[in-house]
Structure formats: structure tokens, C-alpha cells
Amino acid sequence: QEQQRNYLIVVNPGTVDPVTGERSLPMLTFWFGGDFAKHVEEWTDEGIMKDCMETLETICGTGEVPPPLDYAVTRWGKETYSRGAFVYVPPGVDSDRELQTMSEPVFGEPLPKPPVRKTRSSVKLEDRPPPKPS
């Protein structure tokens, strides 16, 4: 018996940096939910991508969708520290300053940093330039 598939597909058409004018590429994200998400975490990255591409082909009705330039697969349900938590920074907020503040320990020693997997497009916070003074 096939499990019910719970998807949320989010399209980000890309943004333009108001200072530099640099344009980001469009991005499509798949979010899996419910028990299906736990099941998907056991799949290989390639199996997850195959499922995503088949879903897009079904939605588009074209039978063939071009492959992505890059992709990253996360398994938040297995992530010891956040279990899928994420941050939304609204426009007008200094994200570098706020994220730095949130990374400070509340009390005691900070937890050890887990390893960060890199794809061609991902950047660790340590690789980013330091925040500008306010």
C-alpha cells in the first residue's frame, strides 16, 4: 500500500539586491510533510530528486522538466539540534546582526558544531564576510 504523499512546493522567482543590483537565480523547494517525510528521509538523495522531478513533470503536464542547476537535500527530522527549525527574516531587518545574536549561547557552553555538508552553492556562515557595524 502506497503512503499518502504530503508536499509543499514553494517557488522563489529570484530577488534583486537593492544595493548591488545582483540578481539571484530562481529557486524551487520541496517540503515533505507528515509520516511521508519520515519515510523520504530513508531514501537516497538521488531517489528524492527523482521523486521531485517526477512530481514536477506530473504538475506541468509536459512529460519532461529540465534538471536543476544544483540541489541540496536535507534530513531535518534526523538533525539533532534543530529538528527542522528555520528562520524567516522580514525585509528591513539586519539579518547578519540578528542571526549573529541568535547564535550566541543563552547560558553555559555552546553545543559542539555539527559538520556542514557543502554543495556547489551552499556557504557556511564562517565563509561569509563579517557583519557591517551598525
mmCIF file with all atom_site columns, C-alpha atoms in Angstrom:
data_model
loop_
_atom_site.group_PDB
_atom_site.id
_atom_site.type_symbol
_atom_site.label_atom_id
_atom_site.label_alt_id
_atom_site.label_comp_id
_atom_site.label_asym_id
_atom_site.label_entity_id
_atom_site.label_seq_id
_atom_site.pdbx_PDB_ins_code
_atom_site.Cartn_x
_atom_site.Cartn_y
_atom_site.Cartn_z
_atom_site.occupancy
_atom_site.B_iso_or_equiv
_atom_site.pdbx_formal_charge
_atom_site.auth_seq_id
_atom_site.auth_comp_id
_atom_site.auth_asym_id
_atom_site.auth_atom_id
_atom_site.pdbx_PDB_model_num
ATOM 1   C CA . GLN A 1 1   ? 0.000  0.000  0.000   1.00 0.00 ? 1   GLN A CA 1
ATOM 2   C CA . GLU A 1 2   ? 1.433  3.349  -1.059  1.00 0.00 ? 2   GLU A CA 1
ATOM 3   C CA . GLN A 1 3   ? 1.695  6.040  1.592   1.00 0.00 ? 3   GLN A CA 1
ATOM 4   C CA . GLN A 1 4   ? -0.106 9.368  1.152   1.00 0.00 ? 4   GLN A CA 1
ATOM 5   C CA . ARG A 1 5   ? 2.344  11.918 -0.198  1.00 0.00 ? 5   ARG A CA 1
ATOM 6   C CA . ASN A 1 6   ? 2.302  15.309 1.500   1.00 0.00 ? 6   ASN A CA 1
ATOM 7   C CA . TYR A 1 7   ? 4.169  18.003 -0.438  1.00 0.00 ? 7   TYR A CA 1
ATOM 8   C CA . LEU A 1 8   ? 4.526  21.737 -0.190  1.00 0.00 ? 8   LEU A CA 1
ATOM 9   C CA . ILE A 1 9   ? 6.248  23.203 -3.233  1.00 0.00 ? 9   ILE A CA 1
ATOM 10  C CA . VAL A 1 10  ? 7.497  26.782 -2.911  1.00 0.00 ? 10  VAL A CA 1
ATOM 11  C CA . VAL A 1 11  ? 8.661  28.896 -5.846  1.00 0.00 ? 11  VAL A CA 1
ATOM 12  C CA . ASN A 1 12  ? 11.071 31.779 -5.252  1.00 0.00 ? 12  ASN A CA 1
ATOM 13  C CA . PRO A 1 13  ? 11.362 33.682 -8.552  1.00 0.00 ? 13  PRO A CA 1
ATOM 14  C CA . GLY A 1 14  ? 14.684 35.238 -7.513  1.00 0.00 ? 14  GLY A CA 1
ATOM 15  C CA . THR A 1 15  ? 15.471 38.585 -5.980  1.00 0.00 ? 15  THR A CA 1
ATOM 16  C CA . VAL A 1 16  ? 17.461 41.692 -6.820  1.00 0.00 ? 16  VAL A CA 1
ATOM 17  C CA . ASP A 1 17  ? 19.903 43.051 -4.228  1.00 0.00 ? 17  ASP A CA 1
ATOM 18  C CA . PRO A 1 18  ? 18.872 46.717 -3.749  1.00 0.00 ? 18  PRO A CA 1
ATOM 19  C CA . VAL A 1 19  ? 22.496 47.793 -3.191  1.00 0.00 ? 19  VAL A CA 1
ATOM 20  C CA . THR A 1 20  ? 24.470 45.840 -5.802  1.00 0.00 ? 20  THR A CA 1
ATOM 21  C CA . GLY A 1 21  ? 21.688 45.116 -8.297  1.00 0.00 ? 21  GLY A CA 1
ATOM 22  C CA . GLU A 1 22  ? 22.842 41.486 -8.368  1.00 0.00 ? 22  GLU A CA 1
ATOM 23  C CA . ARG A 1 23  ? 20.044 39.087 -9.276  1.00 0.00 ? 23  ARG A CA 1
ATOM 24  C CA . SER A 1 24  ? 19.695 35.672 -7.650  1.00 0.00 ? 24  SER A CA 1
ATOM 25  C CA . LEU A 1 25  ? 18.554 32.645 -9.595  1.00 0.00 ? 25  LEU A CA 1
ATOM 26  C CA . PRO A 1 26  ? 15.009 31.333 -9.177  1.00 0.00 ? 26  PRO A CA 1
ATOM 27  C CA . MET A 1 27  ? 14.684 28.539 -6.647  1.00 0.00 ? 27  MET A CA 1
ATOM 28  C CA . LEU A 1 28  ? 12.152 25.764 -6.187  1.00 0.00 ? 28  LEU A CA 1
ATOM 29  C CA . THR A 1 29  ? 11.889 23.979 -2.849  1.00 0.00 ? 29  THR A CA 1
ATOM 30  C CA . PHE A 1 30  ? 10.039 20.790 -1.983  1.00 0.00 ? 30  PHE A CA 1
ATOM 31  C CA . TRP A 1 31  ? 8.894  20.284 1.600   1.00 0.00 ? 31  TRP A CA 1
ATOM 32  C CA . PHE A 1 32  ? 7.653  16.847 2.576   1.00 0.00 ? 32  PHE A CA 1
ATOM 33  C CA . GLY A 1 33  ? 5.226  16.510 5.467   1.00 0.00 ? 33  GLY A CA 1
ATOM 34  C CA . GLY A 1 34  ? 3.705  14.032 7.883   1.00 0.00 ? 34  GLY A CA 1
ATOM 35  C CA . ASP A 1 35  ? 4.700  10.391 8.034   1.00 0.00 ? 35  ASP A CA 1
ATOM 36  C CA . PHE A 1 36  ? 5.714  10.595 4.379   1.00 0.00 ? 36  PHE A CA 1
ATOM 37  C CA . ALA A 1 37  ? 8.564  12.971 5.349   1.00 0.00 ? 37  ALA A CA 1
ATOM 38  C CA . LYS A 1 38  ? 9.938  10.374 7.776   1.00 0.00 ? 38  LYS A CA 1
ATOM 39  C CA . HIS A 1 39  ? 9.752  7.767  5.035   1.00 0.00 ? 39  HIS A CA 1
ATOM 40  C CA . VAL A 1 40  ? 11.517 10.021 2.494   1.00 0.00 ? 40  VAL A CA 1
ATOM 41  C CA . GLU A 1 41  ? 14.431 10.620 4.892   1.00 0.00 ? 41  GLU A CA 1
ATOM 42  C CA . GLU A 1 42  ? 15.436 6.986  4.345   1.00 0.00 ? 42  GLU A CA 1
ATOM 43  C CA . TRP A 1 43  ? 15.741 7.477  0.563   1.00 0.00 ? 43  TRP A CA 1
ATOM 44  C CA . THR A 1 44  ? 18.989 8.348  -1.222  1.00 0.00 ? 44  THR A CA 1
ATOM 45  C CA . ASP A 1 45  ? 19.493 11.928 -2.423  1.00 0.00 ? 45  ASP A CA 1
ATOM 46  C CA . GLU A 1 46  ? 19.124 10.659 -5.990  1.00 0.00 ? 46  GLU A CA 1
ATOM 47  C CA . GLY A 1 47  ? 15.843 8.901  -5.119  1.00 0.00 ? 47  GLY A CA 1
ATOM 48  C CA . ILE A 1 48  ? 14.469 12.095 -3.594  1.00 0.00 ? 48  ILE A CA 1
ATOM 49  C CA . MET A 1 49  ? 15.470 14.115 -6.667  1.00 0.00 ? 49  MET A CA 1
ATOM 50  C CA . LYS A 1 50  ? 13.873 11.526 -8.960  1.00 0.00 ? 50  LYS A CA 1
ATOM 51  C CA . ASP A 1 51  ? 10.605 11.774 -7.000  1.00 0.00 ? 51  ASP A CA 1
ATOM 52  C CA . CYS A 1 52  ? 10.697 15.589 -7.101  1.00 0.00 ? 52  CYS A CA 1
ATOM 53  C CA . MET A 1 53  ? 11.313 15.628 -10.856 1.00 0.00 ? 53  MET A CA 1
ATOM 54  C CA . GLU A 1 54  ? 8.502  13.112 -11.496 1.00 0.00 ? 54  GLU A CA 1
ATOM 55  C CA . THR A 1 55  ? 6.155  15.247 -9.374  1.00 0.00 ? 55  THR A CA 1
ATOM 56  C CA . LEU A 1 56  ? 7.087  18.388 -11.350 1.00 0.00 ? 56  LEU A CA 1
ATOM 57  C CA . GLU A 1 57  ? 6.538  16.558 -14.647 1.00 0.00 ? 57  GLU A CA 1
ATOM 58  C CA . THR A 1 58  ? 3.081  15.475 -13.448 1.00 0.00 ? 58  THR A CA 1
ATOM 59  C CA . ILE A 1 59  ? 2.189  19.009 -12.320 1.00 0.00 ? 59  ILE A CA 1
ATOM 60  C CA . CYS A 1 60  ? 3.491  20.644 -15.512 1.00 0.00 ? 60  CYS A CA 1
ATOM 61  C CA . GLY A 1 61  ? 1.919  18.009 -17.727 1.00 0.00 ? 61  GLY A CA 1
ATOM 62  C CA . THR A 1 62  ? 4.801  18.250 -20.175 1.00 0.00 ? 62  THR A CA 1
ATOM 63  C CA . GLY A 1 63  ? 6.365  14.865 -19.501 1.00 0.00 ? 63  GLY A CA 1
ATOM 64  C CA . GLU A 1 64  ? 9.849  16.372 -19.259 1.00 0.00 ? 64  GLU A CA 1
ATOM 65  C CA . VAL A 1 65  ? 11.205 19.107 -16.988 1.00 0.00 ? 65  VAL A CA 1
ATOM 66  C CA . PRO A 1 66  ? 14.814 20.328 -17.306 1.00 0.00 ? 66  PRO A CA 1
ATOM 67  C CA . PRO A 1 67  ? 17.060 19.193 -14.458 1.00 0.00 ? 67  PRO A CA 1
ATOM 68  C CA . PRO A 1 68  ? 18.090 21.712 -11.788 1.00 0.00 ? 68  PRO A CA 1
ATOM 69  C CA . LEU A 1 69  ? 21.446 23.508 -11.959 1.00 0.00 ? 69  LEU A CA 1
ATOM 70  C CA . ASP A 1 70  ? 22.135 22.334 -8.404  1.00 0.00 ? 70  ASP A CA 1
ATOM 71  C CA . TYR A 1 71  ? 20.314 20.824 -5.464  1.00 0.00 ? 71  TYR A CA 1
ATOM 72  C CA . ALA A 1 72  ? 20.689 20.175 -1.773  1.00 0.00 ? 72  ALA A CA 1
ATOM 73  C CA . VAL A 1 73  ? 18.842 17.532 0.241   1.00 0.00 ? 73  VAL A CA 1
ATOM 74  C CA . THR A 1 74  ? 18.325 17.939 3.967   1.00 0.00 ? 74  THR A CA 1
ATOM 75  C CA . ARG A 1 75  ? 17.024 15.478 6.507   1.00 0.00 ? 75  ARG A CA 1
ATOM 76  C CA . TRP A 1 76  ? 15.708 17.766 9.214   1.00 0.00 ? 76  TRP A CA 1
ATOM 77  C CA . GLY A 1 77  ? 13.963 15.012 11.125  1.00 0.00 ? 77  GLY A CA 1
ATOM 78  C CA . LYS A 1 78  ? 17.380 13.497 11.805  1.00 0.00 ? 78  LYS A CA 1
ATOM 79  C CA . GLU A 1 79  ? 19.047 16.829 12.666  1.00 0.00 ? 79  GLU A CA 1
ATOM 80  C CA . THR A 1 80  ? 19.948 16.630 16.348  1.00 0.00 ? 80  THR A CA 1
ATOM 81  C CA . TYR A 1 81  ? 19.948 20.346 17.103  1.00 0.00 ? 81  TYR A CA 1
ATOM 82  C CA . SER A 1 82  ? 17.058 21.940 15.221  1.00 0.00 ? 82  SER A CA 1
ATOM 83  C CA . ARG A 1 83  ? 14.757 19.134 14.011  1.00 0.00 ? 83  ARG A CA 1
ATOM 84  C CA . GLY A 1 84  ? 13.658 21.306 11.119  1.00 0.00 ? 84  GLY A CA 1
ATOM 85  C CA . ALA A 1 85  ? 13.540 24.775 12.658  1.00 0.00 ? 85  ALA A CA 1
ATOM 86  C CA . PHE A 1 86  ? 14.159 27.640 10.279  1.00 0.00 ? 86  PHE A CA 1
ATOM 87  C CA . VAL A 1 87  ? 14.331 31.405 10.398  1.00 0.00 ? 87  VAL A CA 1
ATOM 88  C CA . TYR A 1 88  ? 12.422 33.933 8.335   1.00 0.00 ? 88  TYR A CA 1
ATOM 89  C CA . VAL A 1 89  ? 13.977 37.394 8.271   1.00 0.00 ? 89  VAL A CA 1
ATOM 90  C CA . PRO A 1 90  ? 11.483 40.022 7.070   1.00 0.00 ? 90  PRO A CA 1
ATOM 91  C CA . PRO A 1 91  ? 12.542 42.928 4.819   1.00 0.00 ? 91  PRO A CA 1
ATOM 92  C CA . GLY A 1 92  ? 14.189 45.817 6.627   1.00 0.00 ? 92  GLY A CA 1
ATOM 93  C CA . VAL A 1 93  ? 15.804 43.655 9.333   1.00 0.00 ? 93  VAL A CA 1
ATOM 94  C CA . ASP A 1 94  ? 19.605 43.392 9.550   1.00 0.00 ? 94  ASP A CA 1
ATOM 95  C CA . SER A 1 95  ? 19.789 39.619 9.065   1.00 0.00 ? 95  SER A CA 1
ATOM 96  C CA . ASP A 1 96  ? 23.527 39.353 9.741   1.00 0.00 ? 96  ASP A CA 1
ATOM 97  C CA . ARG A 1 97  ? 23.171 41.098 13.110  1.00 0.00 ? 97  ARG A CA 1
ATOM 98  C CA . GLU A 1 98  ? 20.039 39.193 14.127  1.00 0.00 ? 98  GLU A CA 1
ATOM 99  C CA . LEU A 1 99  ? 21.427 35.787 13.127  1.00 0.00 ? 99  LEU A CA 1
ATOM 100 C CA . GLN A 1 100 ? 24.669 36.532 14.973  1.00 0.00 ? 100 GLN A CA 1
ATOM 101 C CA . THR A 1 101 ? 22.659 37.467 18.081  1.00 0.00 ? 101 THR A CA 1
ATOM 102 C CA . MET A 1 102 ? 20.593 34.279 17.829  1.00 0.00 ? 102 MET A CA 1
ATOM 103 C CA . SER A 1 103 ? 23.770 32.197 17.556  1.00 0.00 ? 103 SER A CA 1
ATOM 104 C CA . GLU A 1 104 ? 25.028 33.399 20.948  1.00 0.00 ? 104 GLU A CA 1
ATOM 105 C CA . PRO A 1 105 ? 24.625 30.876 23.785  1.00 0.00 ? 105 PRO A CA 1
ATOM 106 C CA . VAL A 1 106 ? 21.737 31.578 26.135  1.00 0.00 ? 106 VAL A CA 1
ATOM 107 C CA . PHE A 1 107 ? 23.683 30.126 29.058  1.00 0.00 ? 107 PHE A CA 1
ATOM 108 C CA . GLY A 1 108 ? 26.606 27.787 29.617  1.00 0.00 ? 108 GLY A CA 1
ATOM 109 C CA . GLU A 1 109 ? 28.832 26.430 26.905  1.00 0.00 ? 109 GLU A CA 1
ATOM 110 C CA . PRO A 1 110 ? 27.548 26.272 23.310  1.00 0.00 ? 110 PRO A CA 1
ATOM 111 C CA . LEU A 1 111 ? 26.799 22.894 21.783  1.00 0.00 ? 111 LEU A CA 1
ATOM 112 C CA . PRO A 1 112 ? 29.519 21.466 19.526  1.00 0.00 ? 112 PRO A CA 1
ATOM 113 C CA . LYS A 1 113 ? 29.113 22.496 15.911  1.00 0.00 ? 113 LYS A CA 1
ATOM 114 C CA . PRO A 1 114 ? 27.837 19.660 13.718  1.00 0.00 ? 114 PRO A CA 1
ATOM 115 C CA . PRO A 1 115 ? 29.580 19.217 10.358  1.00 0.00 ? 115 PRO A CA 1
ATOM 116 C CA . VAL A 1 116 ? 28.083 21.213 7.490   1.00 0.00 ? 116 VAL A CA 1
ATOM 117 C CA . ARG A 1 117 ? 27.641 19.460 4.156   1.00 0.00 ? 117 ARG A CA 1
ATOM 118 C CA . LYS A 1 118 ? 28.504 21.679 1.228   1.00 0.00 ? 118 LYS A CA 1
ATOM 119 C CA . THR A 1 119 ? 27.037 21.656 -2.246  1.00 0.00 ? 119 THR A CA 1
ATOM 120 C CA . ARG A 1 120 ? 28.358 23.831 -5.019  1.00 0.00 ? 120 ARG A CA 1
ATOM 121 C CA . SER A 1 121 ? 26.005 26.617 -3.979  1.00 0.00 ? 121 SER A CA 1
ATOM 122 C CA . SER A 1 122 ? 25.988 26.380 -0.189  1.00 0.00 ? 122 SER A CA 1
ATOM 123 C CA . VAL A 1 123 ? 28.138 28.582 2.016   1.00 0.00 ? 123 VAL A CA 1
ATOM 124 C CA . LYS A 1 124 ? 28.864 28.111 5.717   1.00 0.00 ? 124 LYS A CA 1
ATOM 125 C CA . LEU A 1 125 ? 28.327 31.133 7.942   1.00 0.00 ? 125 LEU A CA 1
ATOM 126 C CA . GLU A 1 126 ? 32.081 31.099 8.672   1.00 0.00 ? 126 GLU A CA 1
ATOM 127 C CA . ASP A 1 127 ? 32.759 31.688 4.936   1.00 0.00 ? 127 ASP A CA 1
ATOM 128 C CA . ARG A 1 128 ? 30.588 34.824 4.854   1.00 0.00 ? 128 ARG A CA 1
ATOM 129 C CA . PRO A 1 129 ? 32.085 38.273 5.401   1.00 0.00 ? 129 PRO A CA 1
ATOM 130 C CA . PRO A 1 130 ? 31.629 39.650 8.926   1.00 0.00 ? 130 PRO A CA 1
ATOM 131 C CA . PRO A 1 131 ? 28.522 41.788 9.525   1.00 0.00 ? 131 PRO A CA 1
ATOM 132 C CA . LYS A 1 132 ? 28.877 45.531 8.985   1.00 0.00 ? 132 LYS A CA 1
ATOM 133 C CA . PRO A 1 133 ? 28.893 47.594 12.187  1.00 0.00 ? 133 PRO A CA 1
ATOM 134 C CA . SER A 1 134 ? 25.575 49.336 12.873  1.00 0.00 ? 134 SER A CA 1
#
